[in-house]
XYZ file of C-alpha atoms in Angstrom:
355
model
C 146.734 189.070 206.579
C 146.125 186.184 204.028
C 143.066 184.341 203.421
C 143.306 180.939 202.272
C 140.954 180.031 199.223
C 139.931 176.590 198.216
C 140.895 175.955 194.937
C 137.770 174.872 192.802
C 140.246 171.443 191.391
C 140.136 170.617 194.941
C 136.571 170.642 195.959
C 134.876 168.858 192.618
C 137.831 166.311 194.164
C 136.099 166.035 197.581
C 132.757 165.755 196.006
C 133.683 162.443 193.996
C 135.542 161.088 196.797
C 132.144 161.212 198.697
C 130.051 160.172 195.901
C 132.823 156.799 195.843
C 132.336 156.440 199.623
C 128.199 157.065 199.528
C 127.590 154.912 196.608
C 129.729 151.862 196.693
C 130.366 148.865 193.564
C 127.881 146.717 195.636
C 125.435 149.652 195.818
C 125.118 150.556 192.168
C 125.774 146.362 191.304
C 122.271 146.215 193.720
C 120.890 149.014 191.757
C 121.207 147.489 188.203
C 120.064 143.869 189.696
C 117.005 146.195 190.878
C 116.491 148.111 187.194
C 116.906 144.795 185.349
C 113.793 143.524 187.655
C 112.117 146.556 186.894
C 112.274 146.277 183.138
C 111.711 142.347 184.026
C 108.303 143.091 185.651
C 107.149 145.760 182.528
C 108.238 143.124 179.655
C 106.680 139.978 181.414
C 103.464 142.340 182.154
C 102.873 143.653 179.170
C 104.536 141.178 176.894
C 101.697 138.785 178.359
C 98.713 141.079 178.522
C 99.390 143.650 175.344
C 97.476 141.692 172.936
C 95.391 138.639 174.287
C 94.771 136.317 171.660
C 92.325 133.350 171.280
C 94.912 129.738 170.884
C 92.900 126.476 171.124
C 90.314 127.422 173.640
C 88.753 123.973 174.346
C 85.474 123.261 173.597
C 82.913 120.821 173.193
C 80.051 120.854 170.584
C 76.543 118.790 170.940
C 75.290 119.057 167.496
C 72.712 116.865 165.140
C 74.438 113.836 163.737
C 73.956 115.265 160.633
C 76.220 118.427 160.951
C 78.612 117.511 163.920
C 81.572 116.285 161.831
C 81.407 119.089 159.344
C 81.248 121.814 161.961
C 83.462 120.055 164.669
C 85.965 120.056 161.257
C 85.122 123.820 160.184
C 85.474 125.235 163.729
C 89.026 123.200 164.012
C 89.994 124.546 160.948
C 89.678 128.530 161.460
C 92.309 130.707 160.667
C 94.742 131.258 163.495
C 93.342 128.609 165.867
C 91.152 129.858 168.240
C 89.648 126.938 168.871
C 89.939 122.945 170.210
C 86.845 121.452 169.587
C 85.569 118.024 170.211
C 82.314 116.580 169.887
C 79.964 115.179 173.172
C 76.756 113.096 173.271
C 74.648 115.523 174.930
C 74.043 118.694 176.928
C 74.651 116.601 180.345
C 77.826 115.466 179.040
C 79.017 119.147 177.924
C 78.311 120.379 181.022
C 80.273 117.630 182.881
C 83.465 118.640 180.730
C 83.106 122.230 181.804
C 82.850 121.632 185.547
C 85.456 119.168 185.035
C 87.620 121.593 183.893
C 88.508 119.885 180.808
C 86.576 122.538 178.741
C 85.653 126.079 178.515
C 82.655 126.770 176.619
C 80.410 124.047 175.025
C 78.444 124.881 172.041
C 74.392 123.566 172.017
C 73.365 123.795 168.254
C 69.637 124.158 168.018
C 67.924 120.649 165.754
C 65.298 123.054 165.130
C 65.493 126.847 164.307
C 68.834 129.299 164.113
C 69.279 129.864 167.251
C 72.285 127.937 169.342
C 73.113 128.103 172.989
C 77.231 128.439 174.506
C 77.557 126.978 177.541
C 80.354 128.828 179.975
C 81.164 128.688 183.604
C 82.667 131.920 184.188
C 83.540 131.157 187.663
C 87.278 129.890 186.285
C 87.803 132.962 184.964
C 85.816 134.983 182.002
C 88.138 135.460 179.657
C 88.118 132.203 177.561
C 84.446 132.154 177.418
C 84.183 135.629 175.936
C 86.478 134.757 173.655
C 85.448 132.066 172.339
C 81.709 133.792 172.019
C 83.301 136.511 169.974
C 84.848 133.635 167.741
C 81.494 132.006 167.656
C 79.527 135.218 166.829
C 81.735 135.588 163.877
C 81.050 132.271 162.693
C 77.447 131.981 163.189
C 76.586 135.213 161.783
C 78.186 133.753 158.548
C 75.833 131.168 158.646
C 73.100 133.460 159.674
C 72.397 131.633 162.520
C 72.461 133.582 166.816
C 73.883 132.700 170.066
C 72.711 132.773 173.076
C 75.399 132.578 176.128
C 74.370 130.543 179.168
C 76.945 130.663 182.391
C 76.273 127.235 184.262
C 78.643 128.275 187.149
C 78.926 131.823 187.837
C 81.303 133.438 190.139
C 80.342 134.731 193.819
C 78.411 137.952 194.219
C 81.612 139.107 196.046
C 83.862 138.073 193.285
C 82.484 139.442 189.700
C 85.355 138.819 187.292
C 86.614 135.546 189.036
C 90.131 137.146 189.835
C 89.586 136.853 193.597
C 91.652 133.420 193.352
C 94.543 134.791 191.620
C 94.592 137.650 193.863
C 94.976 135.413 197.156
C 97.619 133.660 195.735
C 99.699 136.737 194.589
C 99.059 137.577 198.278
C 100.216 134.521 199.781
C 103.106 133.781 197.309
C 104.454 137.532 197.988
C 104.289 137.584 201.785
C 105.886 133.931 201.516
C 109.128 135.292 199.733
C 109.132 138.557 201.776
C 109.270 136.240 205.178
C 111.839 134.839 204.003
C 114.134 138.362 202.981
C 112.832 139.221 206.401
C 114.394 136.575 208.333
C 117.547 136.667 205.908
C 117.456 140.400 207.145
C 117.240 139.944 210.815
C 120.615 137.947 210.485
C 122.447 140.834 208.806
C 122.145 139.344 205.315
C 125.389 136.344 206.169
C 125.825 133.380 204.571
C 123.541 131.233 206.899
C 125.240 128.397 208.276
C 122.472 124.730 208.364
C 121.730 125.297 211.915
C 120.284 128.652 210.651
C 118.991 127.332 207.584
C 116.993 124.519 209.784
C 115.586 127.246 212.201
C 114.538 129.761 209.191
C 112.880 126.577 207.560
C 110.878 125.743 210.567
C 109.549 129.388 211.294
C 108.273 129.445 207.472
C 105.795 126.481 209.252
C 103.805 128.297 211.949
C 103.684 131.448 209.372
C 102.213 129.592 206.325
C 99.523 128.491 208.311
C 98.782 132.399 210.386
C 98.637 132.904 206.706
C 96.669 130.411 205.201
C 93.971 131.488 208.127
C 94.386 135.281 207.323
C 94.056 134.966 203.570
C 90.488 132.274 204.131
C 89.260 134.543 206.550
C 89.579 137.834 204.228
C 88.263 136.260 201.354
C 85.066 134.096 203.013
C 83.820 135.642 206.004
C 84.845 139.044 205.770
C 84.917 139.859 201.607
C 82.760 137.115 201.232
C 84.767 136.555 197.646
C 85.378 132.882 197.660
C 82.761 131.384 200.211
C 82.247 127.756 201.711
C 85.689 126.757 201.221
C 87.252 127.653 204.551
C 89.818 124.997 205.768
C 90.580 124.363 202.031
C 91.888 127.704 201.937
C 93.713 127.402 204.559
C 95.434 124.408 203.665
C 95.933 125.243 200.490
C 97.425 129.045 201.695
C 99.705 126.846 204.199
C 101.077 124.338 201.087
C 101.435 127.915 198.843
C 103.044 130.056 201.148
C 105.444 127.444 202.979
C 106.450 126.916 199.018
C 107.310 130.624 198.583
C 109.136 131.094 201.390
C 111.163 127.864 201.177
C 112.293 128.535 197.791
C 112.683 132.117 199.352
C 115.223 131.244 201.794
C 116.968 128.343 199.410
C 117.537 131.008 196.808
C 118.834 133.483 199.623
C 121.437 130.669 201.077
C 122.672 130.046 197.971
C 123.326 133.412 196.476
C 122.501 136.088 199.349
C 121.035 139.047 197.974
C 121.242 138.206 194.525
C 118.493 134.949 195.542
C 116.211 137.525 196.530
C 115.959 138.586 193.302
C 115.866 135.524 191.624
C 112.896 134.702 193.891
C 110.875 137.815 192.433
C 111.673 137.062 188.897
C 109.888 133.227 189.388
C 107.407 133.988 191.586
C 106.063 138.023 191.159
C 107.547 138.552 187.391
C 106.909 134.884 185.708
C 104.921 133.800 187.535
C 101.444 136.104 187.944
C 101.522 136.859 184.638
C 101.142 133.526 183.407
C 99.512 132.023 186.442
C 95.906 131.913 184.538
C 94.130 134.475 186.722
C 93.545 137.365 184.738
C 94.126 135.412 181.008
C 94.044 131.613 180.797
C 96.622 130.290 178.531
C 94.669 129.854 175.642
C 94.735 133.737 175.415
C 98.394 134.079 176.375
C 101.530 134.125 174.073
C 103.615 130.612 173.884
C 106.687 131.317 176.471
C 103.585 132.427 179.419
C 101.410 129.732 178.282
C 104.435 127.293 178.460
C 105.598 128.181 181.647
C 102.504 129.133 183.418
C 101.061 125.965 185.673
C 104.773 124.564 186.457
C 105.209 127.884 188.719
C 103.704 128.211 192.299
C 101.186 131.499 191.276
C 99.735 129.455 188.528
C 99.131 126.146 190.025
C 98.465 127.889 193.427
C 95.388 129.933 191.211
C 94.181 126.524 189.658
C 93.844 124.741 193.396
C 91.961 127.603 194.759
C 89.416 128.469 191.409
C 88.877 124.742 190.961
C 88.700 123.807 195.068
C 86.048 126.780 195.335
C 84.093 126.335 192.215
C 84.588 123.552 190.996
C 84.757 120.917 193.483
C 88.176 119.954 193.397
C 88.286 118.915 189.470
C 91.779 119.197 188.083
C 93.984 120.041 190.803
C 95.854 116.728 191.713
C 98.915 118.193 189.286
C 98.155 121.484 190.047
C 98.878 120.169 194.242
C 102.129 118.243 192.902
C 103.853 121.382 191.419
C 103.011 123.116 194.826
C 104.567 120.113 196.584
C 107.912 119.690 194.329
C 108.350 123.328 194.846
C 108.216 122.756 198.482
C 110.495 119.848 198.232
C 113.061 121.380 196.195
C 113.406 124.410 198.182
C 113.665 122.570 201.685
C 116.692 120.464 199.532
C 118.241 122.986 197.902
C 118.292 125.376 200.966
C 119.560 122.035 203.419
C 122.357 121.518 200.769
C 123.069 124.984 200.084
C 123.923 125.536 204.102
C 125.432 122.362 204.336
C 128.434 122.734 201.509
C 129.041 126.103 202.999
C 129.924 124.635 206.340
C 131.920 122.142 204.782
C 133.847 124.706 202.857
C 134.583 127.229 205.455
C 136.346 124.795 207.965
C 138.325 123.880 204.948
C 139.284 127.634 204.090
C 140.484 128.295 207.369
C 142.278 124.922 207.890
C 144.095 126.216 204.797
C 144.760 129.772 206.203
C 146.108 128.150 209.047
C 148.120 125.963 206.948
C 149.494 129.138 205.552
C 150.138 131.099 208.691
C-alpha cells in the first residue's frame, strides 16, 4: 500500500495562494492609505505641540507717558519675538481689547512703585497668557521691577483649562465626517449617483441639529463646562457638524474610500492641532499657525470660546469659514454626483456602440 505525501514545494504554494486571495492589492493599497494617516496624525501632533513657542502674542501696554514709547519699543524688540505690543489709553481700554479678542494679556505698569499688574482672560484659552507672563517675568526682573497676574475673565468652574470648547468641536466635527462614511457604508461604498448624493445631503440636516442639542446639553446642563449659552451651541453644533459631514460625503463622491481619508487628514489631522484649543497660534509653528482658523476645528473652537465667554467678539470670520465650508461641500458633492451620471450613460452608449 502507498501513502501519498505532500511535497513541502507544494504546500508553502497553497499558503501564498491564500495569502493573494485573503489580502488583496486594494486591501494592502487601504492599508498604506491607513499607515500614511497614522504617521499623518503623529507628525501633525507632535510637530505642533513638541516645542510651543511664544510668536507675537498680542498685547497692550498702559504705561506713564514718560516710559510708554521706550518700553512699547524694548518689548517689540526682544529676541525671537514673543511679543506684539501696542500701547492703550487706560486700564478700561486694555481690558476692552482683551474681551474683544483683539489681545491677550495687557500690561498695567505701576506710576508709582515696582510693582506692575498683567491683565489676562484665561477663559480663551491659558496658554498665551502664561506665556507671555513668563516673557514678562524675564523682563521685569531685569529691571528689578514684579508682576502681579490678574485674570479679568476666567473660565467656568466646570471647565479649568478652557479646552472644553475645543473638545466639543473635535466632537462634533468627528461624528460629522463619521455620518457621512456611515451613510457611504450603508450603500455598499458605490459611486453615489445625485439622487443619492441629494438624499445623503439632506439626512446630514436633521443629524447636525440631534447633534448640536446633544453636544449643548453635555456641556451646559449636564457637565456644566460651557454654561448660559444653550441655543448658541446648538446652532453653532448644527452649522459645524452639517460642515463636516458635507465635506464628508463630497470627498466620499468624488474619490470613494480614498475621500474618507482625505476628510481625516483636514478635519482630525490638520485641523485640531492647529484649531487654537490647546495652543493659540502665537505658540504654534508657522505651517499650524497658517492654516489653523481657515479649517472647520479651528474656526468652529473660536465661535464657541468667543460665543460663551466672550460675548460674541470676533467670530463673524470665524462663522464665514464654517459657512464656505458648508457651501463648498454641498457644491462639490452636487457636481461630483452629477458628472458621474453624465459619464456613465456615455460609457455604456459607447459599449453599446461597440457591441
Amino acid at each position: 500500500m502507498s501513502h501519498e505525501v505532500s511535497r513541502p514545494e507544494n504546500q508553502g504554494v497553497g499558503v501564498l495562494a491564500e495569502l493573494r486571495d485573503a489580502i488583496s492589492t486594494r486591501a494592502v493599497l487601504v492599508m498604506l492609505g491607513v499607515l500614511l494617516l497614522q504617521l499623518g496624525f503623529a507628525l501633525s501632533y507632535m510637530g505642533a505641540f513638541h516645542a510651543p513657542k511664544a510668536h507675537q502674542i498680542p498685547m497692550v501696554v498702559v504705561a506713564p507717558e514718560p516710559v510708554e514709547k521706550e518700553l512699547v519699543a524694548r518689548l517689540n524688540g526682544l529676541e525671537g519675538d514673543p511679543l506684539h505690543v501696542s500701547a492703550v489709553a487706560d486700564v478700561a481700554s486694555a481690558k476692552a481689547r482683551l474681551l474683544d479678542r483683539r489681545a491677550d494679556a495687557a500690561l498695567v505698569v505701576a506710576a508709582v512703585g515696582r510693582t506692575d499688574v498683567l491683565l489676562v482672560a484665561s477663559a480663551g484659552g491659558p496658554s498665551a497668557g502664561d506665556a507671555a507672563t513668563k516673557v514678562l517675568q524675564v523682563v521685569d526682573t531685569a529691571q528689578d521691577r514684579k508682576i502681579v497676574v490678574r485674570d479679568i475673565r476666567p473660565p467656568a468652574a466646570g471647565d479649568s483649562r478652557g479646552l472644553s470648547s475645543f473638545y466639543l468641536v473635535l466632537s462634533w466635527t468627528i461624528g460629522g465626517y463619521l455620518a457621512a462614511s456611515a451613510l457611504n457604508m450603508a450603500a455598499g461604498s458605490k459611486r453615489p449617483t445625485l439622487r443619492r448624493v441629494l438624499v445623503r445631503l439632506a439626512a446630514m440636516v436633521p443629524y447636525a441639529f440631534v447633534s448640536g442639542i446633544g453636544g449643548a446639553i453635555i456641556v451646559g446642563p449636564v457637565l456644566n463646562c460651557l454654561p448660559g449659552a444653550f441655543w448658541d451651541l446648538v446652532g453653532i453644533g448644527t452649522l459645524v457638524v452639517f460642515a463636516s459631514g458635507v465635506v464628508g460625503v463630497a470627498l466620499q463622491s468624488l474619490a470613494g474610500t480614498i475621500g474618507l481619508g482625505l476628510t481625516i487628514l483636514i478635519f482630525t489631522i490638520l485641523g485640531n492641532p492647529s484649531s487654537g484649543g490647546v495652543y493659540p497660534a502665537s505658540l504654534l509653528p508657522p505651517f499650524w499657525r497658517a492654516i489653523g482658523q481657515a479649517l472647520p476645528p479651528g474656526a468652529g473652537t473660536t465661535v464657541v470660546r468667543n460665543t460663551v465667554y466672550f460675548d460674541g467678539n470676533a467670530t463673524t470670520g470665524a462663522l464665514w469659514i464654517l459657512g464656505a465650508w458648508a457651501f463648498a461641500g454641498l457644491a462639490v458633492a452636487i457636481l461630483s454626483a452629477a458628472l458621474h451620471g453624465r459619464r456613465r450613460p456615455a460609457r455604456a452608449e459607447t459599449a453599446e456602440t461597440t457591441a
